[in-house]
mmCIF file of C-alpha atoms (C1' of nucleotides) and ligand atoms in Angstrom:
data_model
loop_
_atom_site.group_PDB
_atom_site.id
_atom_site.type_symbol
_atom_site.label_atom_id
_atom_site.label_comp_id
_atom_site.label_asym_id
_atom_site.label_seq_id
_atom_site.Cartn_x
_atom_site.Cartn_y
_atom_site.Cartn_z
ATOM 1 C CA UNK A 90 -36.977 -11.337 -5.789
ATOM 2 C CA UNK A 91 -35.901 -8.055 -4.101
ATOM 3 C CA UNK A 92 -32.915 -9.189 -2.233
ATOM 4 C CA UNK A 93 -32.162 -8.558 1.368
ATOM 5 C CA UNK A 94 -29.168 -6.646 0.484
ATOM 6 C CA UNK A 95 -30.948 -4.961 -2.195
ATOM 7 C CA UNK A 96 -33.368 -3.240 0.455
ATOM 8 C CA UNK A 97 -30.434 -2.376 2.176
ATOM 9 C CA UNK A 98 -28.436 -0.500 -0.544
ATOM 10 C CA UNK A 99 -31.859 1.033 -1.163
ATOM 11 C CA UNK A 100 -32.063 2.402 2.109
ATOM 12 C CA UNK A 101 -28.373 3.330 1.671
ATOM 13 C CA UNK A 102 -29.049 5.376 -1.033
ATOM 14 C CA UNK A 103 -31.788 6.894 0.560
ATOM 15 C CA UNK A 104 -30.030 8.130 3.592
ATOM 16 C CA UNK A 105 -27.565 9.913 1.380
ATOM 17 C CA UNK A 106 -30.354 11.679 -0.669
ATOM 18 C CA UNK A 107 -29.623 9.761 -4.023
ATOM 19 C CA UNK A 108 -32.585 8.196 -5.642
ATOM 20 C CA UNK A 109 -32.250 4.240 -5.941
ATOM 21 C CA UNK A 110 -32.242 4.359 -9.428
ATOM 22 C CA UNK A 111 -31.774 0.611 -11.151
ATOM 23 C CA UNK A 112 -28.756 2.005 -11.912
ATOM 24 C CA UNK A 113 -27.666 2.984 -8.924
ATOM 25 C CA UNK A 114 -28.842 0.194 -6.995
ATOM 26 C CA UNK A 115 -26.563 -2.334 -9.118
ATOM 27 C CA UNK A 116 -23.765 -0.192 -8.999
ATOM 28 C CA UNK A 117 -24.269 -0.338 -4.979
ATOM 29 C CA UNK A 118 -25.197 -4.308 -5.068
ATOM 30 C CA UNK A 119 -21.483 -4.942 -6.996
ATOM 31 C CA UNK A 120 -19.938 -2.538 -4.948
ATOM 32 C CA UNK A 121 -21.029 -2.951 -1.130
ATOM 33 C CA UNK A 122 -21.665 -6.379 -0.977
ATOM 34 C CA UNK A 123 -17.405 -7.290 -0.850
ATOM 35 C CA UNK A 124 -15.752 -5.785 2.197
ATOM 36 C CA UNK A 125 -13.257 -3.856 0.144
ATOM 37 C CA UNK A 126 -13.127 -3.243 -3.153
ATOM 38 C CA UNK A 127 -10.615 -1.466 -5.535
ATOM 39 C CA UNK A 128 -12.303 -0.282 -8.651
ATOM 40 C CA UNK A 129 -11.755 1.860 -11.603
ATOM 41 C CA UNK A 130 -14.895 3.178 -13.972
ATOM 42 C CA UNK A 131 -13.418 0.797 -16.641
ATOM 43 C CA UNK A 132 -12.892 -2.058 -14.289
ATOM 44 C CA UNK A 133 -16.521 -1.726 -12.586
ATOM 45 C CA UNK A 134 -18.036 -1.493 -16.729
ATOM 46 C CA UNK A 135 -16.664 -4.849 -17.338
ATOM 47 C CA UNK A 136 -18.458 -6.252 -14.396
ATOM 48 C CA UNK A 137 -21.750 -4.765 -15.190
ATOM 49 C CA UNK A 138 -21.421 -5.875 -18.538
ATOM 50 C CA UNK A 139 -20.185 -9.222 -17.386
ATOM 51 C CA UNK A 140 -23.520 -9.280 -15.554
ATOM 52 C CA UNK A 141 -26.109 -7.867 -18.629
ATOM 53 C CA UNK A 142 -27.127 -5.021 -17.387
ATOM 54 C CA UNK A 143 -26.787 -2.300 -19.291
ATOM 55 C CA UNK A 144 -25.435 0.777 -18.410
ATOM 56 C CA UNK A 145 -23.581 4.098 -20.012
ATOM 57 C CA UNK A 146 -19.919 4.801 -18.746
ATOM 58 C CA UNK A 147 -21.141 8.626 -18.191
ATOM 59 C CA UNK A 148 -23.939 6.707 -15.997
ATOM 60 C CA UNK A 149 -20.536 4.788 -14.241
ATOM 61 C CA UNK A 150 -18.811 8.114 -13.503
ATOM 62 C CA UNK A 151 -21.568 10.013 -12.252
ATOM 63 C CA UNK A 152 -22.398 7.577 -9.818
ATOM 64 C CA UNK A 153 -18.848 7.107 -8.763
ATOM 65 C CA UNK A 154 -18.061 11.078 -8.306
ATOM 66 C CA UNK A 155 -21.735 10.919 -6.690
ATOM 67 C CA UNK A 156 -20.716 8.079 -4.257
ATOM 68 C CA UNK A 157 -17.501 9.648 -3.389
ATOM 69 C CA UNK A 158 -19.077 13.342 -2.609
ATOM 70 C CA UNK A 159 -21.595 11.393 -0.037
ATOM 71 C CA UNK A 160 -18.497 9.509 1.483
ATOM 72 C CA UNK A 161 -19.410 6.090 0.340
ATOM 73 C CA UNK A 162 -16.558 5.717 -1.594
ATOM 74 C CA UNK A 163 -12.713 7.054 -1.419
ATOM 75 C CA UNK A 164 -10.549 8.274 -4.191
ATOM 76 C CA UNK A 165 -7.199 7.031 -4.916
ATOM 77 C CA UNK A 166 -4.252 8.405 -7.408
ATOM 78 C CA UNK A 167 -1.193 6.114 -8.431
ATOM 79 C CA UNK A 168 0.690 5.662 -11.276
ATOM 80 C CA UNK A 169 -0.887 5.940 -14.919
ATOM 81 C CA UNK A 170 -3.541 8.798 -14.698
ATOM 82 C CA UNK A 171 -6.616 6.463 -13.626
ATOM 83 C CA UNK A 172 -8.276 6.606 -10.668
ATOM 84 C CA UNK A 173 -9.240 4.012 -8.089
ATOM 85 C CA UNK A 174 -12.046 4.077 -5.831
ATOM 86 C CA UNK A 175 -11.901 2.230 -2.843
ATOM 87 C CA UNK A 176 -15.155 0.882 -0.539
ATOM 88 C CA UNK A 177 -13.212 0.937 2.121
ATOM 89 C CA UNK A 178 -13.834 4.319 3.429
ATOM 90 C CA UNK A 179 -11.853 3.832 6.838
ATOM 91 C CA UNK A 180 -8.537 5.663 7.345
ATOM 92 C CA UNK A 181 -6.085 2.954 5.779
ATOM 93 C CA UNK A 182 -2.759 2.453 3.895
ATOM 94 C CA UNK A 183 -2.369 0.240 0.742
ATOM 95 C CA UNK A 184 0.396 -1.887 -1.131
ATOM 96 C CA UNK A 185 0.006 -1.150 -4.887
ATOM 97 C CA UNK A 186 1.633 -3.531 -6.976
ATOM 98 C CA UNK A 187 2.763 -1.599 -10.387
ATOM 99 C CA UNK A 188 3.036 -4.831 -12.484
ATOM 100 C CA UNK A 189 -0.689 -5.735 -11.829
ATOM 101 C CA UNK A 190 -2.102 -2.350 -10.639
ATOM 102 C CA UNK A 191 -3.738 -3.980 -7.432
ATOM 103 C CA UNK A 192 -4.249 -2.233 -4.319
ATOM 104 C CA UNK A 193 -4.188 -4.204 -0.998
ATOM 105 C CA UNK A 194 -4.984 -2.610 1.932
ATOM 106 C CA UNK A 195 -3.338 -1.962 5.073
ATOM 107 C CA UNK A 196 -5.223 -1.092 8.115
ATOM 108 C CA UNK A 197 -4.003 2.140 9.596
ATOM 109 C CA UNK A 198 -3.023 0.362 12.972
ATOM 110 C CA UNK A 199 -0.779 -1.421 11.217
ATOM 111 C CA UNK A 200 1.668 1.302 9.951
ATOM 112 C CA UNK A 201 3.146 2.789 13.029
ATOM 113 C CA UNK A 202 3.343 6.547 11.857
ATOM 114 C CA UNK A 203 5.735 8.094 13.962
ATOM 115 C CA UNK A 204 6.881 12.411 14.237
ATOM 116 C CA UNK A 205 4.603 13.802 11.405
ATOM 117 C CA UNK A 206 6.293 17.052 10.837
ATOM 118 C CA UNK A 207 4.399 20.133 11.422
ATOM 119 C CA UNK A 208 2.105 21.455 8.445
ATOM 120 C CA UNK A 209 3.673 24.602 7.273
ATOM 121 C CA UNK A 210 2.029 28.059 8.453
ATOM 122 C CA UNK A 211 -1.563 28.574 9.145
ATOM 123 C CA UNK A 212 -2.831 24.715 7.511
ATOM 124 C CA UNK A 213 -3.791 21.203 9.067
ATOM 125 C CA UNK A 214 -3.306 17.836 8.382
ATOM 126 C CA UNK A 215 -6.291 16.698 6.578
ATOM 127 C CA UNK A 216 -5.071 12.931 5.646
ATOM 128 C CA UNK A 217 -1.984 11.109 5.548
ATOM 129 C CA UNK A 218 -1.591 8.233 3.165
ATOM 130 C CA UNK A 219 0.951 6.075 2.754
ATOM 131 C CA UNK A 220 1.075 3.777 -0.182
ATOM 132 C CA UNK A 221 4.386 0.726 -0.580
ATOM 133 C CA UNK A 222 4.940 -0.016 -3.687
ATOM 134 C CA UNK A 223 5.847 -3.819 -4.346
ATOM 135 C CA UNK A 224 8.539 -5.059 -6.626
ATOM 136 C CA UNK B 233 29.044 32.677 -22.871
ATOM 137 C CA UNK B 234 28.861 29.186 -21.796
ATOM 138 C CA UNK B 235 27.927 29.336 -17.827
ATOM 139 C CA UNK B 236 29.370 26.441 -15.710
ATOM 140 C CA UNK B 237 25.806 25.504 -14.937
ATOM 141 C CA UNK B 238 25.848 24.781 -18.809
ATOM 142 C CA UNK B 239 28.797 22.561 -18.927
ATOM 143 C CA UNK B 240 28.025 20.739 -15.778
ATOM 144 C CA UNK B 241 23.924 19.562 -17.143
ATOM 145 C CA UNK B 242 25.927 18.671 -20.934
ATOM 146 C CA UNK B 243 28.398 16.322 -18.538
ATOM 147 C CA UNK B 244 25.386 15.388 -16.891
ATOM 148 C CA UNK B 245 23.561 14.450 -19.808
ATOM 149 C CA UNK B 246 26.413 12.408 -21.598
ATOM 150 C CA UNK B 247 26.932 10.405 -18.179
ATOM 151 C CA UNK B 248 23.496 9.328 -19.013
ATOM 152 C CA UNK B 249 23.803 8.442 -22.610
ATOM 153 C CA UNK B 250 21.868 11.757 -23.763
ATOM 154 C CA UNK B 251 22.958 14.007 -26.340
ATOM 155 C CA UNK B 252 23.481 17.409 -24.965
ATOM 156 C CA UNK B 253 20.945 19.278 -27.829
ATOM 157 C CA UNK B 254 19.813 22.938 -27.142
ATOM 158 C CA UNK B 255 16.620 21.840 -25.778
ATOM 159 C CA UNK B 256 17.460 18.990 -23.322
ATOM 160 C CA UNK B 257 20.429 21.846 -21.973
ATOM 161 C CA UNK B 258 17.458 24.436 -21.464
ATOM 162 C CA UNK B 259 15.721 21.801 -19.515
ATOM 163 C CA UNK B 260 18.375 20.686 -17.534
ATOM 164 C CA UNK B 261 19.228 24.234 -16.960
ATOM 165 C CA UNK B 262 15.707 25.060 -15.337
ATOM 166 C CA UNK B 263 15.225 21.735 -13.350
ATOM 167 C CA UNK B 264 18.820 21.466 -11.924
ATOM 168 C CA UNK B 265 19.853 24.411 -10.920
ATOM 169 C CA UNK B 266 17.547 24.964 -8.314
ATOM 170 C CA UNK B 267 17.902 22.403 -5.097
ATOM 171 C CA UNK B 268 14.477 21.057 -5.371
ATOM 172 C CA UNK B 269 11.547 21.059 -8.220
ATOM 173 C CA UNK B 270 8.283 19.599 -8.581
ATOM 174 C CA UNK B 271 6.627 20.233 -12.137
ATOM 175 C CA UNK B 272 4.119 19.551 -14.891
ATOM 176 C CA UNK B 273 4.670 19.263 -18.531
ATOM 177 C CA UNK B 274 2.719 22.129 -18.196
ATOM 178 C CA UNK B 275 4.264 24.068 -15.860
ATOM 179 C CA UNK B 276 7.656 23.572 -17.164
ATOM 180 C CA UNK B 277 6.486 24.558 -20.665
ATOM 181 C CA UNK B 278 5.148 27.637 -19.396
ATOM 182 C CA UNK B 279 8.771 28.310 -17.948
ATOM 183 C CA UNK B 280 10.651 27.657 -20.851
ATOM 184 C CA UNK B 281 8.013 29.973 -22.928
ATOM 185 C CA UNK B 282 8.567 32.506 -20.456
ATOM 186 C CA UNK B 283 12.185 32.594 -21.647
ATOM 187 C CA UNK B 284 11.418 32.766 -25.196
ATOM 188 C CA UNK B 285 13.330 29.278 -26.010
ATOM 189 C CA UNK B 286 11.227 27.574 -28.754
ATOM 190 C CA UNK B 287 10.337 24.175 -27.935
ATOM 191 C CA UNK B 288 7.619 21.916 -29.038
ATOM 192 C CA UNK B 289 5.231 20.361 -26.042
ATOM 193 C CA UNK B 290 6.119 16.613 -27.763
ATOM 194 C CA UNK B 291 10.249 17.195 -26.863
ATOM 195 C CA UNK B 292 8.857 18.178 -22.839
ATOM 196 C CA UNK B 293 7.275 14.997 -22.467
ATOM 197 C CA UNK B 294 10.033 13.479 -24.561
ATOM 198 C CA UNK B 295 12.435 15.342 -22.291
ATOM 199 C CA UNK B 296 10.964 14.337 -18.551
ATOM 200 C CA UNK B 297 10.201 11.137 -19.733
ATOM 201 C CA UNK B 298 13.640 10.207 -20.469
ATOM 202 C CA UNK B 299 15.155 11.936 -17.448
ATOM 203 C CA UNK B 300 12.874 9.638 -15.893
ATOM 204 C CA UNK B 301 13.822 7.254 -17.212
ATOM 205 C CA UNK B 302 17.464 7.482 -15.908
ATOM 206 C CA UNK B 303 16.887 8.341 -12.743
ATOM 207 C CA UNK B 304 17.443 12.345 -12.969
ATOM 208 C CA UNK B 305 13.627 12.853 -12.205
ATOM 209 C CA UNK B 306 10.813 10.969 -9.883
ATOM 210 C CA UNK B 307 7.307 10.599 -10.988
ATOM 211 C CA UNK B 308 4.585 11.767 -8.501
ATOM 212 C CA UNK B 309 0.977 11.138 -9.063
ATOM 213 C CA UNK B 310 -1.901 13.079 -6.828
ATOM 214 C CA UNK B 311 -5.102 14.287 -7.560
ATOM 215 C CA UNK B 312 -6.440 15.562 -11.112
ATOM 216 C CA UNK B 313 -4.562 13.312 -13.008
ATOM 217 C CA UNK B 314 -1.727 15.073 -14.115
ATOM 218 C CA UNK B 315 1.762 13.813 -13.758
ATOM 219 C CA UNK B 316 4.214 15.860 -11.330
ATOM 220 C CA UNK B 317 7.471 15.246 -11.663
ATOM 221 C CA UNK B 318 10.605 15.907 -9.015
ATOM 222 C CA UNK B 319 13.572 16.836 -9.035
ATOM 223 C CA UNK B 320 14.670 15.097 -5.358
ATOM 224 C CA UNK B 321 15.291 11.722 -5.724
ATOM 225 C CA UNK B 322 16.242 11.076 -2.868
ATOM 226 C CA UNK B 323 14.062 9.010 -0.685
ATOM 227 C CA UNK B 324 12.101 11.715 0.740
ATOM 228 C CA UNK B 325 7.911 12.633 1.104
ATOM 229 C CA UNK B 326 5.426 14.963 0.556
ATOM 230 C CA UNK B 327 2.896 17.600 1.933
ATOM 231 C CA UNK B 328 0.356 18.105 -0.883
ATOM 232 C CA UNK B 329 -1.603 21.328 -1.045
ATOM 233 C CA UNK B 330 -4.875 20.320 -2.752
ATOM 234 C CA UNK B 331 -6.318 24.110 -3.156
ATOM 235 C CA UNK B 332 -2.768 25.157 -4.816
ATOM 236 C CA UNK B 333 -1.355 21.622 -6.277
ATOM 237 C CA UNK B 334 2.059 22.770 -4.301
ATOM 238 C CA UNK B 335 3.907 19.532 -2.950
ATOM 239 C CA UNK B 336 6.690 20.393 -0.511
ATOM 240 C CA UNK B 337 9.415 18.042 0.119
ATOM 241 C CA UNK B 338 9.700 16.368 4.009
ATOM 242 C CA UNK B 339 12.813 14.355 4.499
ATOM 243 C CA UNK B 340 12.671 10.723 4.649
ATOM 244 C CA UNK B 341 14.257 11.310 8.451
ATOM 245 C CA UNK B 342 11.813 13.596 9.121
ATOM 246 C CA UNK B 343 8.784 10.796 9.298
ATOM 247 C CA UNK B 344 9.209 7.917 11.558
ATOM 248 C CA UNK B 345 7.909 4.595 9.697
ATOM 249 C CA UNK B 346 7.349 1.829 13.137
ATOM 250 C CA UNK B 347 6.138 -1.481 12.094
ATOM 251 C CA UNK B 348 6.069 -1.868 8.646
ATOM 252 C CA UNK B 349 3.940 -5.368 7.111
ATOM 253 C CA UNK B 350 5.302 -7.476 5.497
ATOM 254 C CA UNK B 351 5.268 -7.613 1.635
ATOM 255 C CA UNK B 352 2.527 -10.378 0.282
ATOM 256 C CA UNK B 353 4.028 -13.365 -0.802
ATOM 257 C CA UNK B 354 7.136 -13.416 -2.730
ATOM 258 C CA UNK B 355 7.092 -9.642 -3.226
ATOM 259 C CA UNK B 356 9.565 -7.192 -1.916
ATOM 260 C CA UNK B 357 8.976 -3.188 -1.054
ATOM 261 C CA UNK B 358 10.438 -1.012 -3.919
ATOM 262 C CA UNK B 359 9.540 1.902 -1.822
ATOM 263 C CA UNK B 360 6.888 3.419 0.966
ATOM 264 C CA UNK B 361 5.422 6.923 -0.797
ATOM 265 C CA UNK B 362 4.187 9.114 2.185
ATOM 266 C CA UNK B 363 1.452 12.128 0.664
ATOM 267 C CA UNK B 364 0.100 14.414 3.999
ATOM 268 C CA UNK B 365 -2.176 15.997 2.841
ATOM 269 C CA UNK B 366 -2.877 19.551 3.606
ATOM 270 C CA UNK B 367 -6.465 21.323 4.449
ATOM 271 C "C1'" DA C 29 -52.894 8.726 -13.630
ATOM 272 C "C1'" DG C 30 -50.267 13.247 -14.284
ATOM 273 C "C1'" DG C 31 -46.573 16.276 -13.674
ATOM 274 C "C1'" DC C 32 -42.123 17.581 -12.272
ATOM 275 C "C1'" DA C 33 -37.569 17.101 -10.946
ATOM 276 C "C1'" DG C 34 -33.880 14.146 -11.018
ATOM 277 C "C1'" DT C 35 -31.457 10.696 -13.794
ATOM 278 C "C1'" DT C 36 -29.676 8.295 -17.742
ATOM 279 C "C1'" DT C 37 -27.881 8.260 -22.165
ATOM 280 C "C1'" DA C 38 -25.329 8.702 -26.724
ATOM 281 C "C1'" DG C 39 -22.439 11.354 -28.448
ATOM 282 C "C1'" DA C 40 -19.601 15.435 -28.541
ATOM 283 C "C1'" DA C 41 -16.110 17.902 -25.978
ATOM 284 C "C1'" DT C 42 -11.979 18.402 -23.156
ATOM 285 C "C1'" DA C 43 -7.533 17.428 -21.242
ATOM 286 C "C1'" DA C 44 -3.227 14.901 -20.639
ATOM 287 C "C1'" DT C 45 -0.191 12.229 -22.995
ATOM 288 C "C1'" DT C 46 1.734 9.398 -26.821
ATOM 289 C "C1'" DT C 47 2.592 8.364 -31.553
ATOM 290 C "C1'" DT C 48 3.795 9.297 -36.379
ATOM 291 C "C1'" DA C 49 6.623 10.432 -39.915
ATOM 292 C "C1'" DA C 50 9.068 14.159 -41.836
ATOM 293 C "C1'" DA C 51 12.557 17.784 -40.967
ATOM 294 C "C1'" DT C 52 16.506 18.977 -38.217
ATOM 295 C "C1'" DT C 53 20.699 18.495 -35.595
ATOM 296 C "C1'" DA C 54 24.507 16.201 -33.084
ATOM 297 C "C1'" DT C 55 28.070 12.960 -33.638
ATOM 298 C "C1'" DT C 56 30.990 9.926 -36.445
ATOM 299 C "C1'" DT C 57 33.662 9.054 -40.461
ATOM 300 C "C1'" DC C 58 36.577 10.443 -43.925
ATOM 301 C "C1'" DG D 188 36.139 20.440 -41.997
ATOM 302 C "C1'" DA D 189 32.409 18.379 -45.106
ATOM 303 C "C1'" DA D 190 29.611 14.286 -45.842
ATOM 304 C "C1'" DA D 191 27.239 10.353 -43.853
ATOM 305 C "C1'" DT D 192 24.774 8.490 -40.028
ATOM 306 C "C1'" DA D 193 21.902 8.152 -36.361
ATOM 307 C "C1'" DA D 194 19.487 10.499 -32.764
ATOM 308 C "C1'" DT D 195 16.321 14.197 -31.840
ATOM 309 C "C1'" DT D 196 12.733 17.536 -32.561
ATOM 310 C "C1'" DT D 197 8.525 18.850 -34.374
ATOM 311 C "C1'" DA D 198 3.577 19.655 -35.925
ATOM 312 C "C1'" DA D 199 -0.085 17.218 -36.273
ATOM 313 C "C1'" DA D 200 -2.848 13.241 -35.586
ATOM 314 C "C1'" DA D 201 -4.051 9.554 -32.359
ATOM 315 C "C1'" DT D 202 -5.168 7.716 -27.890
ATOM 316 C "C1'" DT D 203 -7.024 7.553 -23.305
ATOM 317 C "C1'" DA D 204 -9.530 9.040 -19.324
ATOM 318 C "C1'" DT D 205 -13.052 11.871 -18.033
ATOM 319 C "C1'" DT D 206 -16.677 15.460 -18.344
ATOM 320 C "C1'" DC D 207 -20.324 17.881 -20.629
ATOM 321 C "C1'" DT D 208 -24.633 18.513 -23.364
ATOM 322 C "C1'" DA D 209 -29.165 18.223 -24.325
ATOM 323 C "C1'" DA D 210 -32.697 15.084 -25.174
ATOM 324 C "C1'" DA D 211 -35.204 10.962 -23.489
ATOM 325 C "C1'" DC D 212 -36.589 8.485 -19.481
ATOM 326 C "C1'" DT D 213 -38.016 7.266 -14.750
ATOM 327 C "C1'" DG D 214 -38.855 7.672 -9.855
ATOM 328 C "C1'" DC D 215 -41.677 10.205 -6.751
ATOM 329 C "C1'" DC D 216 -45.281 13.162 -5.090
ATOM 330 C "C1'" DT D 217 -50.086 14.480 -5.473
HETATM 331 MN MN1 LIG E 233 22.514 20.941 -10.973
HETATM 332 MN MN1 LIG E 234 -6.292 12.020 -18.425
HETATM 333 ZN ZN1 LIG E 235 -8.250 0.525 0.260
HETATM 334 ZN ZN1 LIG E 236 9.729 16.027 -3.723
#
DNA sequence: AGGCAGTTTAGAATAATTTTAAATTATTTC
DNA sequence: GAAATAATTTAAAATTATTCTAAACTGCCT
């Protein structure tokens, strides 16, 4: 019944001082059992609806915001005010196609990033991302 | 009474197939005379309050929309889900201040982009969107 | 089992942006 | 130059994404 991922993302959860809540534990199985996922809280509700569980959006956005303050999960900003979270918590690059809104990623190797200018006065570089937007 | 400045954004305007009206010169006036501008709806309504001009928040968004729209302004989207938009529209990048919300421009020369994938399938780049961002 | 803290929830609240439809203003026509 | 026309502006309502509130629930420790 439990599954082996199950045990897994409860461990998961666990380790990052979040109680495996039912909740929380499907939001984790639809979530980290794909390599790399692109979701939005809208996008990830249809799925958990699609699979009868049910489940408040507040529920959805806390756990996002929770999953992305732990590190499980990465933030992402593009056009129309909504934001993505990605799985994929490695430092990558992503095409974003505007007609369909997906996000594909790019591993970081495979942008060669060449003479980053200098951040200005006393700051640092905390993250460079570089998104191509398709036609 | 007229400036130059004046004449040169209602030229600017017709070349673009918009009327010249009091409050699209006012905008014009504050986003094109400087070299370089990144802005809210917000922050640009604050400016124009700040120099007493009455103007509704609707005609703003009308306003940067439309500039938009003809390729006097670019659209930027970062963190918090607000809409920036710039002035350069040139093909250039971006150091993004998260504690602030300041964007500074970096030249398109300025960052050297080695090995670039290829687009998926039958799509084509529109354009590679580099965000540093700053600690 | 019992108790407590953490979590979920429905619904209200907030924030950014768009829409509506009426009033105003810039251009065109006379 | 005034009237007619069409575009623009506006206040207010609507929409959309997200957060907050406070009450109900549930996981965890004893
Ligand atoms: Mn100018
Ligand atoms: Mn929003
Ligand atoms: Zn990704
Ligand atoms: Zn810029």
């Amino acid at each position: 019944m439990t599954t082996v991922s199950e045990n897994d993302h409860i461990n998961l959860l666990r380790q990052h001082d979040l109680r495996p809540t039912r909740q929380r534990i499907a939001l984790a199985g639809l979530l980290f059992n794909a390599p790399c996922r692109h979701v939005t809280a809208e996008t990830l509700r249809a799925e958990v609806a699609a699979q009868g569980i049910p489940m408040s959006l507040a529920t959805i956005y806390n756990t996002l915001n929770q999953f992305s303050r732990v590190g499980l999960l990465h933030e992402i900003n593009l056009d129309d005010n909504v934001r993505y979270f990605d799985t994929n918590t490695d430092h990558h690059h992503h095409f974003f196609d505007p007609k369909t809104n997906d996000l594909i990623d790019i591993p970081a190797g495979a942008i060669g990033l060449r003479s980053l200018p200098e951040a200005p006065d006393g700051r640092s570089v905390e993250r460079v991302d570089v998104v191509i937007r398709l036609a």
